[in-house]
Amino acid sequence: MGPAELVQAAAMARRFYLENKSKIQIAEEFGVSRFKVARVLETALERDLVRIEIRVPAELDAERSDALRARYGLRHAVVVESPPDVDESPDPENLGEVAADLLGELVTEGDVLGLAWGRSTIHMAAALDRLPPCTVVQLTGVYDAGTAERGSVEAVRRAAQVSGGDAHPIYAPMLLPDAATASALRNQTGIARAFEYFDKVTVACVSIGSWEPGISTVHDMLSDEERAHYASLGVAAEMSAHLFDAQGRRVGRDLGERCITVEADRLRRIPEVVAIAGGQRKAAAIDAVLRSGLVTSLVTDTAAADYLLAAGSAPKPALQRADPDGV
């Protein structure tokens, strides 16, 4: 490009990229066709006259996020940088902080927000600083071992406080000794009122656990004999007291009869289900739950994302909400 061409290309690029003028407007100003403008702008990029830089906050990995979204057919996928000690610390607190920002985007006025138990959802609720007016309902019973000051009930209250909406917590354990006790509790007034909102939930936030101590809520609540039984069924992941094998199929459905939790078919009908989970130790479990068709969006970290992107054959897209069991 000669001097005159360079000057003209720079002027056109300025109009297009900085002044937001259309190619037709630029063509009229310079007395050329819009096709000529398009060629000049393309040449300006090729000759490095114009440089386009895409910048996101340092902790967000845009490339992995987009690749993960495409692979699983997710509506949203947000990948954050893993901390140095990720092997020892699944679900680092920064996942909850990013998820809080994501909920601020997804939730609209009048929505019903459902929160399932999980350390990551507790971190998310603590980090919330904005939510439109909405109703907040608890989706699972309580398991607050080690998090007494920041439990699931407190998470629901915190989200409702930020949004200015009503809160519907569940004051009951997640796991009961038998199905009869669980059924009786579901019929209690306060718990039944929360359950009535399950079909109205528009955005849900859930956690994912792998089948090992300290990484799965359900695993830690069961006896050794019960753990061995469900392990023999091939359980690879747990979400809201639902168990899944490596292909995303539900196993050990009898456990759900003893649990205070949102049913899987109700979760599948919720328009937006955001899972928060990360770390290498949870990566295979995340893959299993994504294959279940119950989750539409994911907040995770680079350690888990690298595993997910290198996993085997691509699963059915999450947005199809397809049930691997076919039921």
CSV table of N, CA and C in Angstrom, one decimal, residues 18-165:
chain,number,residue,atom,x,y,z
A,18,LEU,N,-13.5,3.0,15.5
A,18,LEU,CA,-13.6,3.9,16.7
A,18,LEU,C,-14.8,4.8,16.7
A,19,GLU,N,-15.3,5.2,15.5
A,19,GLU,CA,-16.5,6.1,15.4
A,19,GLU,C,-17.8,5.3,15.2
A,20,ASN,N,-17.7,4.0,15.0
A,20,ASN,CA,-18.9,3.1,14.8
A,20,ASN,C,-19.7,3.5,13.6
A,21,LYS,N,-19.1,3.9,12.6
A,21,LYS,CA,-19.8,4.2,11.3
A,21,LYS,C,-19.9,3.0,10.5
A,22,SER,N,-21.0,2.9,9.7
A,22,SER,CA,-21.2,1.7,8.9
A,22,SER,C,-20.4,1.8,7.6
A,23,LYS,N,-20.2,0.7,7.0
A,23,LYS,CA,-19.5,0.6,5.7
A,23,LYS,C,-20.2,1.5,4.6
A,24,ILE,N,-21.5,1.5,4.7
A,24,ILE,CA,-22.2,2.3,3.7
A,24,ILE,C,-21.9,3.8,3.9
A,25,GLN,N,-21.9,4.3,5.2
A,25,GLN,CA,-21.6,5.6,5.6
A,25,GLN,C,-20.2,6.0,5.1
A,26,ILE,N,-19.3,5.1,5.4
A,26,ILE,CA,-17.9,5.4,5.0
A,26,ILE,C,-17.8,5.4,3.5
A,27,ALA,N,-18.5,4.6,2.8
A,27,ALA,CA,-18.4,4.6,1.3
A,27,ALA,C,-18.9,5.9,0.8
A,28,GLU,N,-20.0,6.4,1.3
A,28,GLU,CA,-20.5,7.7,0.9
A,28,GLU,C,-19.6,8.8,1.1
A,29,GLU,N,-18.9,8.8,2.3
A,29,GLU,CA,-18.0,9.9,2.6
A,29,GLU,C,-16.8,9.9,1.7
A,30,PHE,N,-16.3,8.7,1.3
A,30,PHE,CA,-15.1,8.6,0.5
A,30,PHE,C,-15.3,8.5,-1.0
A,31,GLY,N,-16.6,8.4,-1.4
A,31,GLY,CA,-17.0,8.3,-2.8
A,31,GLY,C,-16.6,6.9,-3.4
A,32,VAL,N,-16.7,5.9,-2.6
A,32,VAL,CA,-16.4,4.5,-3.2
A,32,VAL,C,-17.5,3.6,-2.8
A,33,SER,N,-17.4,2.4,-3.3
A,33,SER,CA,-18.5,1.4,-3.0
A,33,SER,C,-18.2,0.8,-1.6
A,34,ARG,N,-19.3,0.2,-1.0
A,34,ARG,CA,-19.1,-0.4,0.3
A,34,ARG,C,-18.3,-1.7,0.2
A,35,PHE,N,-18.2,-2.3,-1.0
A,35,PHE,CA,-17.4,-3.4,-1.2
A,35,PHE,C,-15.9,-3.0,-1.2
A,36,LYS,N,-15.6,-1.8,-1.7
A,36,LYS,CA,-14.3,-1.3,-1.6
A,36,LYS,C,-13.9,-1.0,-0.2
A,37,VAL,N,-14.8,-0.5,0.6
A,37,VAL,CA,-14.5,-0.2,2.0
A,37,VAL,C,-14.2,-1.6,2.7
A,38,ALA,N,-15.0,-2.6,2.4
A,38,ALA,CA,-14.8,-3.9,3.1
A,38,ALA,C,-13.4,-4.4,2.7
A,39,ARG,N,-13.0,-4.3,1.5
A,39,ARG,CA,-11.7,-4.8,1.1
A,39,ARG,C,-10.5,-4.0,1.7
A,40,VAL,N,-10.7,-2.7,1.9
A,40,VAL,CA,-9.7,-1.9,2.5
A,40,VAL,C,-9.6,-2.3,4.0
A,41,LEU,N,-10.7,-2.5,4.7
A,41,LEU,CA,-10.7,-2.8,6.1
A,41,LEU,C,-10.0,-4.2,6.3
A,42,GLU,N,-10.3,-5.1,5.4
A,42,GLU,CA,-9.7,-6.4,5.4
A,42,GLU,C,-8.2,-6.3,5.2
A,43,THR,N,-7.8,-5.5,4.2
A,43,THR,CA,-6.3,-5.3,4.0
A,43,THR,C,-5.6,-4.7,5.2
A,44,ALA,N,-6.3,-3.7,5.8
A,44,ALA,CA,-5.8,-3.1,7.0
A,44,ALA,C,-5.5,-4.1,8.1
A,45,LEU,N,-6.3,-5.1,8.3
A,45,LEU,CA,-6.1,-6.1,9.3
A,45,LEU,C,-4.9,-7.0,8.8
A,46,GLU,N,-4.9,-7.4,7.6
A,46,GLU,CA,-3.8,-8.3,7.1
A,46,GLU,C,-2.5,-7.6,7.1
A,47,ARG,N,-2.4,-6.3,6.9
A,47,ARG,CA,-1.1,-5.6,6.9
A,47,ARG,C,-0.7,-5.0,8.3
A,48,ASP,N,-1.5,-5.4,9.3
A,48,ASP,CA,-1.2,-5.0,10.6
A,48,ASP,C,-1.4,-3.5,10.9
A,49,LEU,N,-2.1,-2.8,10.0
A,49,LEU,CA,-2.4,-1.4,10.2
A,49,LEU,C,-3.4,-1.3,11.3
A,50,VAL,N,-4.3,-2.3,11.5
A,50,VAL,CA,-5.3,-2.3,12.5
A,50,VAL,C,-5.0,-3.6,13.4
A,51,ARG,N,-5.0,-3.5,14.6
A,51,ARG,CA,-4.8,-4.6,15.5
A,51,ARG,C,-6.1,-4.7,16.4
A,52,ILE,N,-6.7,-5.8,16.5
A,52,ILE,CA,-7.8,-6.1,17.3
A,52,ILE,C,-7.4,-6.9,18.5
A,53,GLU,N,-7.6,-6.4,19.7
A,53,GLU,CA,-7.2,-7.1,20.9
A,53,GLU,C,-8.4,-7.4,21.7
A,54,ILE,N,-8.6,-8.6,22.1
A,54,ILE,CA,-9.7,-9.1,22.9
A,54,ILE,C,-9.2,-9.3,24.3
A,55,ARG,N,-9.7,-8.5,25.3
A,55,ARG,CA,-9.2,-8.6,26.6
A,55,ARG,C,-10.3,-8.9,27.6
A,56,VAL,N,-10.1,-9.9,28.4
A,56,VAL,CA,-11.0,-10.3,29.5
A,56,VAL,C,-10.2,-10.2,30.8
A,57,PRO,N,-10.8,-10.2,31.9
A,57,PRO,CA,-10.1,-10.2,33.2
A,57,PRO,C,-9.1,-11.4,33.2
A,58,ALA,N,-8.0,-11.2,33.8
A,58,ALA,CA,-6.9,-12.2,33.8
A,58,ALA,C,-7.3,-13.6,34.3
A,59,GLU,N,-8.3,-13.6,35.3
A,59,GLU,CA,-8.7,-14.9,35.8
A,59,GLU,C,-9.6,-15.7,34.9
A,60,LEU,N,-10.2,-15.1,33.9
A,60,LEU,CA,-11.1,-15.8,33.0
A,60,LEU,C,-10.3,-16.3,31.8
A,61,ASP,N,-10.6,-17.5,31.4
A,61,ASP,CA,-10.0,-18.1,30.2
A,61,ASP,C,-11.0,-18.2,29.1
A,62,ALA,N,-11.0,-17.2,28.2
A,62,ALA,CA,-12.0,-17.1,27.2
A,62,ALA,C,-12.0,-18.3,26.2
A,63,GLU,N,-10.8,-18.7,25.8
A,63,GLU,CA,-10.6,-19.7,24.8
A,63,GLU,C,-11.1,-21.1,25.4
A,64,ARG,N,-10.8,-21.4,26.6
A,64,ARG,CA,-11.3,-22.7,27.1
A,64,ARG,C,-12.8,-22.6,27.3
A,65,SER,N,-13.3,-21.4,27.8
A,65,SER,CA,-14.7,-21.3,28.0
A,65,SER,C,-15.5,-21.5,26.8
A,66,ASP,N,-15.1,-21.0,25.6
A,66,ASP,CA,-15.8,-21.1,24.4
A,66,ASP,C,-15.7,-22.6,23.9
A,67,ALA,N,-14.5,-23.2,24.0
A,67,ALA,CA,-14.4,-24.6,23.6
A,67,ALA,C,-15.2,-25.5,24.4
A,68,LEU,N,-15.3,-25.3,25.7
A,68,LEU,CA,-16.1,-26.1,26.6
A,68,LEU,C,-17.6,-25.9,26.3
A,69,ARG,N,-18.0,-24.7,26.1
A,69,ARG,CA,-19.4,-24.4,25.7
A,69,ARG,C,-19.8,-25.2,24.5
A,70,ALA,N,-19.0,-25.2,23.5
A,70,ALA,CA,-19.3,-25.8,22.2
A,70,ALA,C,-19.3,-27.4,22.4
A,71,ARG,N,-18.3,-27.9,23.1
A,71,ARG,CA,-18.2,-29.3,23.2
A,71,ARG,C,-19.4,-30.0,23.9
A,72,TYR,N,-20.0,-29.3,24.9
A,72,TYR,CA,-21.1,-29.9,25.6
A,72,TYR,C,-22.4,-29.2,25.3
A,73,GLY,N,-22.4,-28.3,24.3
A,73,GLY,CA,-23.7,-27.7,23.9
A,73,GLY,C,-24.3,-26.8,25.0
A,74,LEU,N,-23.4,-26.3,25.9
A,74,LEU,CA,-23.9,-25.5,27.0
A,74,LEU,C,-24.4,-24.1,26.6
A,75,ARG,N,-25.3,-23.6,27.4
A,75,ARG,CA,-25.7,-22.2,27.1
A,75,ARG,C,-24.6,-21.2,27.6
A,76,HIS,N,-24.0,-21.5,28.7
A,76,HIS,CA,-22.9,-20.6,29.2
A,76,HIS,C,-21.8,-21.6,29.8
A,77,ALA,N,-20.6,-21.3,29.5
A,77,ALA,CA,-19.4,-22.0,30.2
A,77,ALA,C,-18.4,-20.9,30.5
A,78,VAL,N,-18.1,-20.8,31.8
A,78,VAL,CA,-17.1,-19.8,32.3
A,78,VAL,C,-16.0,-20.6,33.0
A,79,VAL,N,-14.7,-20.5,32.4
A,79,VAL,CA,-13.6,-21.1,33.0
A,79,VAL,C,-12.7,-20.1,33.6
A,80,VAL,N,-12.3,-20.3,34.9
A,80,VAL,CA,-11.4,-19.4,35.6
A,80,VAL,C,-10.1,-20.1,35.9
A,81,GLU,N,-9.1,-19.3,36.1
A,81,GLU,CA,-7.7,-19.9,36.3
A,81,GLU,C,-7.7,-20.7,37.6
A,82,SER,N,-7.1,-21.9,37.6
A,82,SER,CA,-7.0,-22.7,38.8
A,82,SER,C,-6.0,-22.1,39.7
A,83,PRO,N,-6.2,-22.2,41.0
A,83,PRO,CA,-5.2,-21.8,42.0
A,83,PRO,C,-4.1,-22.8,42.0
A,84,PRO,N,-2.9,-22.5,42.5
A,84,PRO,CA,-1.8,-23.4,42.5
A,84,PRO,C,-2.0,-24.7,43.3
A,85,ASP,N,-2.9,-24.6,44.3
A,85,ASP,CA,-3.1,-25.8,45.2
A,85,ASP,C,-4.4,-26.5,44.8
A,86,VAL,N,-4.8,-26.5,43.5
A,86,VAL,CA,-6.1,-27.0,43.0
A,86,VAL,C,-6.3,-28.5,43.4
A,87,ASP,N,-5.2,-29.3,43.4
A,87,ASP,CA,-5.3,-30.7,43.6
A,87,ASP,C,-5.8,-31.0,45.0
A,88,GLU,N,-5.5,-30.1,46.0
A,88,GLU,CA,-5.9,-30.3,47.3
A,88,GLU,C,-7.2,-29.5,47.7
A,89,SER,N,-7.6,-28.6,46.8
A,89,SER,CA,-8.7,-27.7,47.1
A,89,SER,C,-9.7,-27.7,45.9
A,90,PRO,N,-10.6,-28.7,45.8
A,90,PRO,CA,-11.6,-28.6,44.8
A,90,PRO,C,-12.6,-27.5,45.1
A,91,ASP,N,-13.2,-27.0,44.0
A,91,ASP,CA,-14.2,-25.9,44.1
A,91,ASP,C,-13.6,-24.7,44.9
A,92,PRO,N,-12.5,-24.1,44.4
A,92,PRO,CA,-11.9,-22.9,45.1
A,92,PRO,C,-13.0,-21.8,45.1
A,93,GLU,N,-12.8,-20.9,46.1
A,93,GLU,CA,-13.8,-19.9,46.4
A,93,GLU,C,-14.0,-19.0,45.2
A,94,ASN,N,-13.0,-18.8,44.4
A,94,ASN,CA,-13.1,-17.9,43.2
A,94,ASN,C,-14.2,-18.3,42.2
A,95,LEU,N,-14.5,-19.7,42.2
A,95,LEU,CA,-15.6,-20.1,41.4
A,95,LEU,C,-16.9,-19.6,41.8
A,96,GLY,N,-17.1,-19.5,43.2
A,96,GLY,CA,-18.3,-18.9,43.7
A,96,GLY,C,-18.4,-17.5,43.4
A,97,GLU,N,-17.3,-16.8,43.4
A,97,GLU,CA,-17.3,-15.3,43.1
A,97,GLU,C,-17.7,-15.1,41.6
A,98,VAL,N,-17.2,-15.9,40.7
A,98,VAL,CA,-17.5,-15.7,39.3
A,98,VAL,C,-19.0,-16.2,39.1
A,99,ALA,N,-19.4,-17.2,39.8
A,99,ALA,CA,-20.8,-17.7,39.6
A,99,ALA,C,-21.8,-16.6,40.1
A,100,ALA,N,-21.4,-15.9,41.2
A,100,ALA,CA,-22.2,-14.8,41.7
A,100,ALA,C,-22.4,-13.7,40.6
A,101,ASP,N,-21.4,-13.4,39.9
A,101,ASP,CA,-21.5,-12.4,38.8
A,101,ASP,C,-22.3,-13.0,37.7
A,102,LEU,N,-22.2,-14.3,37.4
A,102,LEU,CA,-23.0,-14.9,36.3
A,102,LEU,C,-24.5,-14.8,36.7
A,103,LEU,N,-24.8,-15.2,37.9
A,103,LEU,CA,-26.2,-15.1,38.3
A,103,LEU,C,-26.8,-13.7,38.2
A,104,GLY,N,-25.9,-12.7,38.5
A,104,GLY,CA,-26.3,-11.3,38.4
A,104,GLY,C,-26.7,-11.0,36.9
A,105,GLU,N,-26.1,-11.7,36.0
A,105,GLU,CA,-26.5,-11.5,34.6
A,105,GLU,C,-27.8,-12.3,34.2
A,106,LEU,N,-27.9,-13.6,34.7
A,106,LEU,CA,-28.9,-14.5,34.3
A,106,LEU,C,-30.3,-14.2,34.9
A,107,VAL,N,-30.3,-13.9,36.2
A,107,VAL,CA,-31.5,-13.7,36.9
A,107,VAL,C,-32.2,-12.4,36.5
A,108,THR,N,-33.5,-12.4,36.2
A,108,THR,CA,-34.2,-11.2,35.9
A,108,THR,C,-35.3,-11.0,37.0
A,109,GLU,N,-35.9,-9.8,37.0
A,109,GLU,CA,-36.9,-9.5,38.0
A,109,GLU,C,-38.1,-10.5,37.8
A,110,GLY,N,-38.5,-11.0,38.9
A,110,GLY,CA,-39.7,-12.0,38.9
A,110,GLY,C,-39.3,-13.4,38.8
A,111,ASP,N,-38.0,-13.7,38.6
A,111,ASP,CA,-37.6,-15.1,38.5
A,111,ASP,C,-37.7,-15.8,39.9
A,112,VAL,N,-37.6,-17.1,39.8
A,112,VAL,CA,-37.5,-17.9,41.1
A,112,VAL,C,-36.2,-18.6,41.0
A,113,LEU,N,-35.3,-18.2,41.9
A,113,LEU,CA,-34.0,-18.8,42.0
A,113,LEU,C,-33.9,-19.9,43.0
A,114,GLY,N,-33.4,-21.1,42.5
A,114,GLY,CA,-33.3,-22.3,43.4
A,114,GLY,C,-31.8,-22.5,43.7
A,115,LEU,N,-31.5,-22.8,45.0
A,115,LEU,CA,-30.2,-23.1,45.4
A,115,LEU,C,-30.1,-24.4,46.1
A,116,ALA,N,-29.3,-25.3,45.5
A,116,ALA,CA,-29.0,-26.6,46.1
A,116,ALA,C,-27.8,-26.5,47.1
A,117,TRP,N,-27.7,-27.5,48.0
A,117,TRP,CA,-26.6,-27.4,48.9
A,117,TRP,C,-25.3,-27.7,48.2
A,118,GLY,N,-24.2,-27.1,48.7
A,118,GLY,CA,-22.9,-27.3,48.1
A,118,GLY,C,-22.0,-26.2,48.6
A,119,ARG,N,-20.7,-26.5,48.9
A,119,ARG,CA,-19.8,-25.5,49.3
A,119,ARG,C,-19.6,-24.4,48.3
A,120,SER,N,-19.7,-24.8,47.0
A,120,SER,CA,-19.5,-23.8,46.0
A,120,SER,C,-20.7,-22.8,45.9
A,121,THR,N,-22.0,-23.4,46.1
A,121,THR,CA,-23.1,-22.5,46.1
A,121,THR,C,-23.1,-21.6,47.4
A,122,ILE,N,-22.6,-22.1,48.5
A,122,ILE,CA,-22.4,-21.3,49.7
A,122,ILE,C,-21.5,-20.1,49.4
A,123,HIS,N,-20.3,-20.4,48.8
A,123,HIS,CA,-19.4,-19.4,48.4
A,123,HIS,C,-20.0,-18.4,47.5
A,124,MET,N,-20.8,-18.9,46.5
A,124,MET,CA,-21.5,-18.0,45.6
A,124,MET,C,-22.4,-17.0,46.3
A,125,ALA,N,-23.2,-17.6,47.2
A,125,ALA,CA,-24.2,-16.7,47.9
A,125,ALA,C,-23.5,-15.7,48.7
A,126,ALA,N,-22.4,-16.0,49.3
A,126,ALA,CA,-21.6,-15.1,50.1
A,126,ALA,C,-21.0,-14.0,49.3
A,127,ALA,N,-20.8,-14.2,48.0
A,127,ALA,CA,-20.2,-13.2,47.1
A,127,ALA,C,-21.2,-12.4,46.4
A,128,LEU,N,-22.5,-12.7,46.5
A,128,LEU,CA,-23.5,-12.0,45.8
A,128,LEU,C,-23.5,-10.5,46.3
A,129,ASP,N,-23.6,-9.6,45.3
A,129,ASP,CA,-23.7,-8.2,45.6
A,129,ASP,C,-24.8,-7.5,44.8
A,130,ARG,N,-25.4,-8.3,43.9
A,130,ARG,CA,-26.5,-7.7,43.1
A,130,ARG,C,-27.4,-8.9,42.6
A,131,LEU,N,-28.7,-8.7,42.7
A,131,LEU,CA,-29.7,-9.6,42.1
A,131,LEU,C,-31.0,-8.8,41.9
A,132,PRO,N,-31.6,-9.0,40.8
A,132,PRO,CA,-32.9,-8.3,40.6
A,132,PRO,C,-33.9,-8.9,41.6
A,133,PRO,N,-35.0,-8.2,41.9
A,133,PRO,CA,-36.0,-8.8,42.8
A,133,PRO,C,-36.5,-10.2,42.4
A,134,CYS,N,-36.3,-11.2,43.2
A,134,CYS,CA,-36.7,-12.5,42.8
A,134,CYS,C,-37.0,-13.3,44.1
A,135,THR,N,-37.7,-14.4,44.0
A,135,THR,CA,-37.9,-15.3,45.0
A,135,THR,C,-36.8,-16.4,45.1
A,136,VAL,N,-36.4,-16.7,46.3
A,136,VAL,CA,-35.3,-17.7,46.4
A,136,VAL,C,-35.7,-18.9,47.2
A,137,VAL,N,-35.6,-20.1,46.7
A,137,VAL,CA,-36.0,-21.3,47.3
A,137,VAL,C,-34.9,-22.3,47.4
A,138,GLN,N,-34.9,-23.0,48.5
A,138,GLN,CA,-33.8,-24.0,48.8
A,138,GLN,C,-34.3,-25.3,48.1
A,139,LEU,N,-33.4,-26.0,47.4
A,139,LEU,CA,-33.7,-27.1,46.6
A,139,LEU,C,-33.4,-28.5,47.3
A,140,THR,N,-32.6,-28.4,48.3
A,140,THR,CA,-32.2,-29.6,49.0
A,140,THR,C,-32.3,-29.4,50.5
A,141,GLY,N,-32.3,-30.5,51.3
A,141,GLY,CA,-32.2,-30.4,52.7
A,141,GLY,C,-30.8,-29.9,53.1
A,142,VAL,N,-30.6,-30.0,54.4
A,142,VAL,CA,-29.4,-29.4,55.0
A,142,VAL,C,-28.3,-30.4,55.3
A,143,TYR,N,-27.1,-30.1,54.9
A,143,TYR,CA,-25.9,-30.8,55.4
A,143,TYR,C,-24.8,-29.8,55.5
A,144,ASP,N,-24.7,-29.3,56.8
A,144,ASP,CA,-23.8,-28.1,57.0
A,144,ASP,C,-22.6,-28.5,57.8
A,145,ALA,N,-22.1,-29.8,57.8
A,145,ALA,CA,-20.9,-30.2,58.5
A,145,ALA,C,-19.7,-29.3,58.1
A,146,GLY,N,-19.2,-28.6,59.0
A,146,GLY,CA,-18.0,-27.8,58.8
A,146,GLY,C,-18.3,-26.5,58.2
A,147,THR,N,-19.6,-26.2,58.0
A,147,THR,CA,-19.9,-24.8,57.4
A,147,THR,C,-21.1,-24.3,58.2
A,148,ALA,N,-21.1,-24.5,59.5
A,148,ALA,CA,-22.2,-24.1,60.3
A,148,ALA,C,-22.6,-22.6,60.2
A,149,GLU,N,-21.5,-21.8,60.0
A,149,GLU,CA,-21.8,-20.3,60.0
A,149,GLU,C,-22.2,-19.9,58.6
A,150,ARG,N,-22.0,-20.8,57.6
A,150,ARG,CA,-22.3,-20.4,56.2
A,150,ARG,C,-23.0,-21.6,55.5
A,151,GLY,N,-24.1,-22.0,56.1
A,151,GLY,CA,-24.8,-23.2,55.5
A,151,GLY,C,-25.8,-22.8,54.5
A,152,SER,N,-26.5,-23.9,54.0
A,152,SER,CA,-27.4,-23.7,52.9
A,152,SER,C,-28.6,-22.8,53.2
A,153,VAL,N,-29.1,-22.9,54.4
A,153,VAL,CA,-30.2,-22.0,54.8
A,153,VAL,C,-29.8,-20.6,54.8
A,154,GLU,N,-28.5,-20.3,55.3
A,154,GLU,CA,-28.0,-19.0,55.3
A,154,GLU,C,-27.7,-18.5,53.8
A,155,ALA,N,-27.4,-19.4,52.9
A,155,ALA,CA,-27.2,-19.0,51.5
A,155,ALA,C,-28.5,-18.5,50.9
A,156,VAL,N,-29.6,-19.2,51.2
A,156,VAL,CA,-30.9,-18.8,50.7
A,156,VAL,C,-31.3,-17.4,51.3
A,157,ARG,N,-31.1,-17.3,52.5
A,157,ARG,CA,-31.4,-16.0,53.2
A,157,ARG,C,-30.5,-14.9,52.6
A,158,ARG,N,-29.3,-15.1,52.4
A,158,ARG,CA,-28.4,-14.1,51.8
A,158,ARG,C,-28.8,-13.7,50.4
A,159,ALA,N,-29.1,-14.7,49.6
A,159,ALA,CA,-29.6,-14.3,48.2
A,159,ALA,C,-30.9,-13.5,48.2
A,160,ALA,N,-31.8,-13.9,49.1
A,160,ALA,CA,-33.1,-13.2,49.2
A,160,ALA,C,-32.8,-11.8,49.7
A,161,GLN,N,-31.9,-11.6,50.6
A,161,GLN,CA,-31.6,-10.3,51.2
A,161,GLN,C,-31.0,-9.4,50.1
A,162,VAL,N,-30.1,-9.9,49.3
A,162,VAL,CA,-29.5,-9.1,48.2
A,162,VAL,C,-30.6,-8.8,47.2
A,163,SER,N,-31.5,-9.7,46.9
A,163,SER,CA,-32.5,-9.4,45.8
A,163,SER,C,-33.7,-8.6,46.4
A,164,GLY,N,-33.9,-8.7,47.7
A,164,GLY,CA,-35.1,-8.1,48.2
A,164,GLY,C,-36.4,-8.9,48.1
A,165,GLY,N,-36.2,-10.2,47.7
A,165,GLY,CA,-37.3,-11.0,47.5
A,165,GLY,C,-37.6,-12.0,48.7
